[in-house]
mmCIF file of C-alpha atoms and ligand atoms in Angstrom:
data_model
loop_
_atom_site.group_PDB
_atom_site.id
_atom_site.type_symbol
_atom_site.label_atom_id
_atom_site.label_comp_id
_atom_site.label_asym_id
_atom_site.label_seq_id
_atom_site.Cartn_x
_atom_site.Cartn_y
_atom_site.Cartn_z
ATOM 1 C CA UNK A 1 76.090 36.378 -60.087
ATOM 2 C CA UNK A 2 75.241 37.430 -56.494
ATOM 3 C CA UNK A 3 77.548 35.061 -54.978
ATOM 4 C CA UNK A 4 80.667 35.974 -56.548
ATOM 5 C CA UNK A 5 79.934 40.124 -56.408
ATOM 6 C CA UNK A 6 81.644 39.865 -52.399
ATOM 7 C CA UNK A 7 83.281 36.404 -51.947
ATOM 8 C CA UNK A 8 85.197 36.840 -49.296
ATOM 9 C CA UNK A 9 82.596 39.377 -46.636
ATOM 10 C CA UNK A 10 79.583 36.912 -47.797
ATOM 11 C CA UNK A 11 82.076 33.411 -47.606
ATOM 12 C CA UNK A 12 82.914 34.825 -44.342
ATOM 13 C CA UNK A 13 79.628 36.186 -43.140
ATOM 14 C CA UNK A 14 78.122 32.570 -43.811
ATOM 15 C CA UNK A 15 80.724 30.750 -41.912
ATOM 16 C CA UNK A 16 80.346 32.740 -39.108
ATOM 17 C CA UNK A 17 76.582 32.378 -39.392
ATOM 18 C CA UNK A 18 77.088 28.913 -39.379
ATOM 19 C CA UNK A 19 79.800 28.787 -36.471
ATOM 20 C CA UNK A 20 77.272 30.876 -34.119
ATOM 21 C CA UNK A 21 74.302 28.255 -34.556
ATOM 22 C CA UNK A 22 75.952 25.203 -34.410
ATOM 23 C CA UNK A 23 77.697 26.457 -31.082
ATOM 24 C CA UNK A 24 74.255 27.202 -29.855
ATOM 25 C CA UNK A 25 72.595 23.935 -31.253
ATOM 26 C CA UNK A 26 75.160 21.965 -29.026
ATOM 27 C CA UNK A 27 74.611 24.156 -26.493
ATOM 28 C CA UNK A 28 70.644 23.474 -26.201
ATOM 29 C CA UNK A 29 71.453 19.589 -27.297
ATOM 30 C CA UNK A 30 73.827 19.633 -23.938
ATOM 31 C CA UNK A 31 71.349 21.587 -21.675
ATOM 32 C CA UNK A 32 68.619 19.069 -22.632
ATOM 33 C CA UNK A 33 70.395 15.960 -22.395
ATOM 34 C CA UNK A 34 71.651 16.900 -18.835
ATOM 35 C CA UNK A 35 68.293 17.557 -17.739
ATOM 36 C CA UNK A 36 66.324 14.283 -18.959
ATOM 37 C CA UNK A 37 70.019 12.021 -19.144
ATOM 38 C CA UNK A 38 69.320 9.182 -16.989
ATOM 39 C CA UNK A 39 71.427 8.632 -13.868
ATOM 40 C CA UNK A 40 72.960 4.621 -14.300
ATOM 41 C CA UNK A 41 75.266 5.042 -11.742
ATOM 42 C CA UNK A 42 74.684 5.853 -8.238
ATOM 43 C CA UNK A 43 76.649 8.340 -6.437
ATOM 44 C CA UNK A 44 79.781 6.415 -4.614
ATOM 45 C CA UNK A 45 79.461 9.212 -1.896
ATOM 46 C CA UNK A 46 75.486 7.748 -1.538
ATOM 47 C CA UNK A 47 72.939 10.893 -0.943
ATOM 48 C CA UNK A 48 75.494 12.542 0.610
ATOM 49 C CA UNK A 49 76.181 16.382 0.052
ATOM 50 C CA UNK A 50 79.495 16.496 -1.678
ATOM 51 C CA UNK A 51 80.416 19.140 0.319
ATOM 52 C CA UNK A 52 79.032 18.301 3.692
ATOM 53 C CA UNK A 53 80.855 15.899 6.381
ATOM 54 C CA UNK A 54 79.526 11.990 6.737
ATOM 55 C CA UNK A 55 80.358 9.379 8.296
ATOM 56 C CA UNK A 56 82.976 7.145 6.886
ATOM 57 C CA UNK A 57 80.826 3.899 5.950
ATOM 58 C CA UNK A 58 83.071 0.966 7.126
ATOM 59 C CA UNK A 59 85.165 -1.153 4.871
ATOM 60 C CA UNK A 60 83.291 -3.999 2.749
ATOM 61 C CA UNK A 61 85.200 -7.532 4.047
ATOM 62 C CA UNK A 62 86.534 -9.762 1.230
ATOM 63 C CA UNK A 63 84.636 -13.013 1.338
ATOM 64 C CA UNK A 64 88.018 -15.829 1.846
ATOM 65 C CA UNK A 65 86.004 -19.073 1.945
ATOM 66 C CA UNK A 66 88.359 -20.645 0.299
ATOM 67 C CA UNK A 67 85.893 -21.954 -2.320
ATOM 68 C CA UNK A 68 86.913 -21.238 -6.102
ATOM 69 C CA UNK A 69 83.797 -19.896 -7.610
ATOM 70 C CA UNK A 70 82.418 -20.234 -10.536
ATOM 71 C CA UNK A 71 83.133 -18.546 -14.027
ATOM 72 C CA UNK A 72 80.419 -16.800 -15.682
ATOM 73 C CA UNK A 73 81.858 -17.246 -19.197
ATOM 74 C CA UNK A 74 85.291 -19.156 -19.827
ATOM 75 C CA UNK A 75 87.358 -16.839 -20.822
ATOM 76 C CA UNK A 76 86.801 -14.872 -17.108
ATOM 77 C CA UNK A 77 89.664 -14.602 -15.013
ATOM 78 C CA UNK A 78 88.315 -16.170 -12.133
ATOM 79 C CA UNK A 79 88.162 -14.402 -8.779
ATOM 80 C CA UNK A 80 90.355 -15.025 -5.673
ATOM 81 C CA UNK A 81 88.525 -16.942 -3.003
ATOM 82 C CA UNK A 82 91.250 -16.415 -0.398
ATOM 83 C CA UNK A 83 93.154 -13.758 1.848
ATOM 84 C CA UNK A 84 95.619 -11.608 0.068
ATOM 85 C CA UNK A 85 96.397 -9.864 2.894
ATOM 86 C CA UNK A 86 99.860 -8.626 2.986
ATOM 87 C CA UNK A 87 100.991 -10.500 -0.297
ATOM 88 C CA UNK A 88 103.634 -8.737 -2.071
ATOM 89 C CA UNK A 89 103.448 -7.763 -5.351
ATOM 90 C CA UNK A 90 106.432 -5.974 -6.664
ATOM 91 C CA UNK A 91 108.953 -5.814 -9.457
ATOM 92 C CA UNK A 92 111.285 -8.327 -7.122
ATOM 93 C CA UNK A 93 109.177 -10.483 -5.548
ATOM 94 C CA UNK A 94 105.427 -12.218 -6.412
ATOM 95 C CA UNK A 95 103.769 -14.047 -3.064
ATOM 96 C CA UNK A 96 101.431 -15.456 -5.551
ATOM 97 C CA UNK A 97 103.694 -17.327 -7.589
ATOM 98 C CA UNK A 98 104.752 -18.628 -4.320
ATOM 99 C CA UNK A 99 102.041 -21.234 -4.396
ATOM 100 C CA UNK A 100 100.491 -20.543 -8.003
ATOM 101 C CA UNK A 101 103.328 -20.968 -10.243
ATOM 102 C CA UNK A 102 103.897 -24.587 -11.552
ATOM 103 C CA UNK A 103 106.710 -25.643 -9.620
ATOM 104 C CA UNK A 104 105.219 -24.955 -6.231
ATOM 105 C CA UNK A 105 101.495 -26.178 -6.603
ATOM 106 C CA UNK A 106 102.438 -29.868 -5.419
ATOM 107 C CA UNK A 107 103.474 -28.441 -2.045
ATOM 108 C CA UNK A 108 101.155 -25.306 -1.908
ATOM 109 C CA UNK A 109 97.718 -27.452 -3.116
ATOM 110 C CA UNK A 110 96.889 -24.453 -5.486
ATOM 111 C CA UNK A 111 95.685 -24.566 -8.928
ATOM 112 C CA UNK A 112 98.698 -23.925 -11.401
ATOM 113 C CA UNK A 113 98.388 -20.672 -13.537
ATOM 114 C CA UNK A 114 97.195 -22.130 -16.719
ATOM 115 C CA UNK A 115 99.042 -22.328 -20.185
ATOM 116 C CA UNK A 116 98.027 -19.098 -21.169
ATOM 117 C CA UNK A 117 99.818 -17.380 -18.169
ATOM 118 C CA UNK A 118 102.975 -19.215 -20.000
ATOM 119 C CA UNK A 119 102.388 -17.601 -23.626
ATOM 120 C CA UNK A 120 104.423 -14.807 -24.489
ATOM 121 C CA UNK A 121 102.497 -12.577 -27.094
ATOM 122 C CA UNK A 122 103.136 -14.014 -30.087
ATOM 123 C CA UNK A 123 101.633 -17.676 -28.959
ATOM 124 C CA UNK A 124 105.239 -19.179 -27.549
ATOM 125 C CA UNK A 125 104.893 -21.211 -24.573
ATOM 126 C CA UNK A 126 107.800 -19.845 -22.184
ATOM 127 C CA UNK A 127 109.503 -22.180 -19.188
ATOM 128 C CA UNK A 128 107.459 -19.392 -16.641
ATOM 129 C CA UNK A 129 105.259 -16.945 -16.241
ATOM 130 C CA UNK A 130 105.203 -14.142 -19.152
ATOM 131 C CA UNK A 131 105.329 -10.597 -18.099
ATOM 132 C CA UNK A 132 102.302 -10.136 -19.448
ATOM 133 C CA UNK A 133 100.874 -11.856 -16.694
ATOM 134 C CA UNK A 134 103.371 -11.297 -14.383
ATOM 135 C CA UNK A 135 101.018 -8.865 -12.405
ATOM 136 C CA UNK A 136 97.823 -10.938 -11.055
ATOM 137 C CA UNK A 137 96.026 -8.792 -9.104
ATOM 138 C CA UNK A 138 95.233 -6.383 -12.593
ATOM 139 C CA UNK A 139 93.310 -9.786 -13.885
ATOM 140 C CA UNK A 140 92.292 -11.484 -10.723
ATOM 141 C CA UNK A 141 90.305 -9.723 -7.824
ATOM 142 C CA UNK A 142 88.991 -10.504 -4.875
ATOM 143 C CA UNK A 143 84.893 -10.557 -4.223
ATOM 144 C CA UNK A 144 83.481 -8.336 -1.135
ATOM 145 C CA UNK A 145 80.231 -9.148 0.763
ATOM 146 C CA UNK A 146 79.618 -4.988 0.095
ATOM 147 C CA UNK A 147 76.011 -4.682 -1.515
ATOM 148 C CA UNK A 148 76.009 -4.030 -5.494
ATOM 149 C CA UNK A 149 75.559 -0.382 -6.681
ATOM 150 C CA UNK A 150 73.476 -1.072 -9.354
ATOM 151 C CA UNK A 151 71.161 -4.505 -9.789
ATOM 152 C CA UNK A 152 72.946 -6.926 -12.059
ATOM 153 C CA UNK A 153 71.053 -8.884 -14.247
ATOM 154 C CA UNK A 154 73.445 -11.038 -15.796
ATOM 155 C CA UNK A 155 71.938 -14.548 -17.058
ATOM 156 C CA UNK A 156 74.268 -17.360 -17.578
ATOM 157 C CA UNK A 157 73.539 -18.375 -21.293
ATOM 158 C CA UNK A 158 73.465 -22.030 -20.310
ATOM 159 C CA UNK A 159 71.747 -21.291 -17.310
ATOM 160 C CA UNK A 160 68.912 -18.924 -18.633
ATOM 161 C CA UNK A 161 65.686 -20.897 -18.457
ATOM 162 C CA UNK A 162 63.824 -20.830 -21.602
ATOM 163 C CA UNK A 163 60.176 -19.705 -20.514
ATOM 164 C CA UNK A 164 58.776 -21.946 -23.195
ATOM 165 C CA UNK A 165 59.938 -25.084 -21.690
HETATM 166 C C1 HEC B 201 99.691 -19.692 0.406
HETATM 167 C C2 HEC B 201 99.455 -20.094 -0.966
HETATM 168 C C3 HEC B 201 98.755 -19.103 -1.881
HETATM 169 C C4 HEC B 201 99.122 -17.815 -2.159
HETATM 170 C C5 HEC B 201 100.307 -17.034 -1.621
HETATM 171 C C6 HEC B 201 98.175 -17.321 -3.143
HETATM 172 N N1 HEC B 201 97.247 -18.293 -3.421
HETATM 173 FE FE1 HEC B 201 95.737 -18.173 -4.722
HETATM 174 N N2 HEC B 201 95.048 -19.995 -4.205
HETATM 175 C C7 HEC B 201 95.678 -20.833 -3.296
HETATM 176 C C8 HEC B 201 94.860 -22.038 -3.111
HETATM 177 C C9 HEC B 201 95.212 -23.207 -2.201
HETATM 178 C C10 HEC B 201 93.713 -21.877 -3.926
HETATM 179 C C11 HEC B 201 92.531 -22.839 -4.088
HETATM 180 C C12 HEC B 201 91.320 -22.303 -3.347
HETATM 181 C C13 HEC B 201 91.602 -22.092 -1.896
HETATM 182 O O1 HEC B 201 91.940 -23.047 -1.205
HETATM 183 O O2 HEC B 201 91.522 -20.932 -1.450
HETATM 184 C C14 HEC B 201 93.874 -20.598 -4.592
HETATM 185 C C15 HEC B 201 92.967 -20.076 -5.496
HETATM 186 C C16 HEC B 201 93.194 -18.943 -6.249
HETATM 187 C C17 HEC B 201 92.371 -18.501 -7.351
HETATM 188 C C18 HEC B 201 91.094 -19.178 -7.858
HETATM 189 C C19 HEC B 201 91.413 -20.104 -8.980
HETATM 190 C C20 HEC B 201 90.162 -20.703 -9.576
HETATM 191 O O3 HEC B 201 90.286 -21.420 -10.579
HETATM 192 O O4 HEC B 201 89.054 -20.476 -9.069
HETATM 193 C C21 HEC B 201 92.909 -17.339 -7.824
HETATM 194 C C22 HEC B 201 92.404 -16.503 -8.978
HETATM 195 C C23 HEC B 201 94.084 -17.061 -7.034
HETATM 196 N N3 HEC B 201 94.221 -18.044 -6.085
HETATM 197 C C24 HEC B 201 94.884 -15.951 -7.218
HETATM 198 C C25 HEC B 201 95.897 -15.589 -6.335
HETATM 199 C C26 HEC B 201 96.587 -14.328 -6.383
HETATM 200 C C27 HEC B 201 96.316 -13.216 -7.388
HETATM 201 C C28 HEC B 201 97.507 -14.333 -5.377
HETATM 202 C C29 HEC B 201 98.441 -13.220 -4.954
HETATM 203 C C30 HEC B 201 97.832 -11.932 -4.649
HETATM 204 C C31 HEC B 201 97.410 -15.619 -4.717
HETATM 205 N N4 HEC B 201 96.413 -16.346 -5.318
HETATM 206 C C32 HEC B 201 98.215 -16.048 -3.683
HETATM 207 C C33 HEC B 201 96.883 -20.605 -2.667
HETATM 208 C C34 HEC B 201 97.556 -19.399 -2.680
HETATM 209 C C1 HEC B 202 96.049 -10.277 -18.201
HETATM 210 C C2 HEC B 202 95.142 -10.848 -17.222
HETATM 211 C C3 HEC B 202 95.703 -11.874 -16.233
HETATM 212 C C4 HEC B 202 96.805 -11.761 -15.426
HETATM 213 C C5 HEC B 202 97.771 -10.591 -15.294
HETATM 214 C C6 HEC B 202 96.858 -12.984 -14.660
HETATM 215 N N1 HEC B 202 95.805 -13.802 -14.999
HETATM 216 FE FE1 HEC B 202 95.374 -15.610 -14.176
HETATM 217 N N2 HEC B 202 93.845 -15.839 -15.507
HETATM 218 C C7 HEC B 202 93.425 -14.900 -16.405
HETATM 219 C C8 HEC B 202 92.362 -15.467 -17.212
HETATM 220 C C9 HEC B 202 91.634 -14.724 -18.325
HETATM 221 C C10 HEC B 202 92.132 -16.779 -16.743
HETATM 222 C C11 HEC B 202 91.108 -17.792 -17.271
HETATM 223 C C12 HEC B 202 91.419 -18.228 -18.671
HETATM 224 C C13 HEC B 202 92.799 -18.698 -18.784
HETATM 225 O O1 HEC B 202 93.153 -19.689 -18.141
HETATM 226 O O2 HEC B 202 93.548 -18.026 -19.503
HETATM 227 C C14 HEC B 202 93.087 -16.979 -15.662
HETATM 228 C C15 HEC B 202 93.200 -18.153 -14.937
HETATM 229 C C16 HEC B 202 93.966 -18.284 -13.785
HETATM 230 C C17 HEC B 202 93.920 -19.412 -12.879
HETATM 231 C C18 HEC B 202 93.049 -20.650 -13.026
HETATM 232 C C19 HEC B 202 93.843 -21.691 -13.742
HETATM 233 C C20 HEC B 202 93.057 -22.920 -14.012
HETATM 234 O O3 HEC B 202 93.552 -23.750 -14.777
HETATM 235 O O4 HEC B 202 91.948 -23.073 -13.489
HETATM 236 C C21 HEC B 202 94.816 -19.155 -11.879
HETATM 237 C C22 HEC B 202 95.118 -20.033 -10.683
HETATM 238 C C23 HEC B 202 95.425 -17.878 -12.159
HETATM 239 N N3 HEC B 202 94.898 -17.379 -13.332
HETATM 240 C C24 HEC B 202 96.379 -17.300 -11.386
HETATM 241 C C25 HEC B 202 97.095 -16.159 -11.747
HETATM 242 C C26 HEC B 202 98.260 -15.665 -11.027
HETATM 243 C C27 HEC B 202 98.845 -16.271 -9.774
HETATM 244 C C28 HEC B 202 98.686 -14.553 -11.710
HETATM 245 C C29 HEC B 202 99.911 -13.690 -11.433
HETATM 246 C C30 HEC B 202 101.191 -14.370 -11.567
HETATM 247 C C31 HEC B 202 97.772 -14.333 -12.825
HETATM 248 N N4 HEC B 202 96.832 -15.337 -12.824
HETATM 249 C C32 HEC B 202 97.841 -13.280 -13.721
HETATM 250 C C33 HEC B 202 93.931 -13.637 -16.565
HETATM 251 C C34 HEC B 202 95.081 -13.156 -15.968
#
């Protein structure tokens, strides 16, 4: 049969065959796709040349009204609505807890971290705070008055109107 007369040169020859236009097929998939692939995100830098010097555009200012904001589903941590300005958060010591943690919030008038800040990870309610929560600032962030990057258009899904109503 033809196929066994030179296994190895022809089992060879076809792999390499193979090899040489798949390589190439990804290539041309690549080359297309990075010419037609749709940009989502906006450039941080703006329009910008990467390479050229711009001005600095100043700071966004974290909105501190003091007015705890709504969640957008329930399990969202929700955002911080006040300064953090100088708040340690170390290893040693946790300004948040300060007024958050459950001891404190009769004198500080915060909201208490809730239960599940308490559960260790297999479910156990702990006397205080479990290390897996331990860090608040990798949850919880504060919201700036910078404009969005890209338009949102996030519905509530008990707020979405139904057109048909
Ligand atoms: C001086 C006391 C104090 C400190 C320190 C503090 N908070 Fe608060 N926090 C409050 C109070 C009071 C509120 C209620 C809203 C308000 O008055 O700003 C609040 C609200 C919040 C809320 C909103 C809760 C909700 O249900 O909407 C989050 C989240 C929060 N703080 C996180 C933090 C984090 C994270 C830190 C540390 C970086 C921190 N807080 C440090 C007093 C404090
Ligand atoms: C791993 C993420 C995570 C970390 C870390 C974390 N939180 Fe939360 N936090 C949440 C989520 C999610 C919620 C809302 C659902 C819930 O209560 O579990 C929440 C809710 C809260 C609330 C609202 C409680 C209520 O009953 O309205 C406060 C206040 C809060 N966190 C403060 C803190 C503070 C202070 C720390 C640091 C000691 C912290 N959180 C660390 C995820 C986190």
């Amino acid at each position: 049969m033809r196929g066994q007369d030179h296994p190895d040169l022809s089992g060879l020859g076809r792999c390499l065959l193979g090899a040489v236009l798949s390589g190439s097929l990804i290539l041309l998939a690549g080359a297309i796709y990075a010419q037609n692939a749709p940009r989502i995100v906006p450039r941080v830098t703006g329009n910008a040349s990467p390479m050229n010097e711009a001005p600095i555009p100043p700071i966004a200012r974290p909105i501190t009204d003091d007015r705890r904001v709504m969640r957008n589903y329930p399990e969202q941590p929700p955002v911080i609505p006040h300064s953090i300005d100088n708040y340690q958060l170390t290893l040693r010591t946790n300004r948040c807890l300060d007024c958050h943690r459950r001891q404190y919030t009769e004198a500080s008038g915060a909201p208490m971290i809730s239960v599940t800040h308490f559960m260790d990870r297999d479910g156990q309610v702990i006397a205080d705070v479990t290390p897996r929560r331990y860090f608040c600032t990798a949850c919880h962030v504060q919201q700036t008055d910078a404009a969005p990057l890209v338009q949102n258009t996030f519905q509530d899904m008990l707020l979405v109107r139904d057109p048909k109503q």
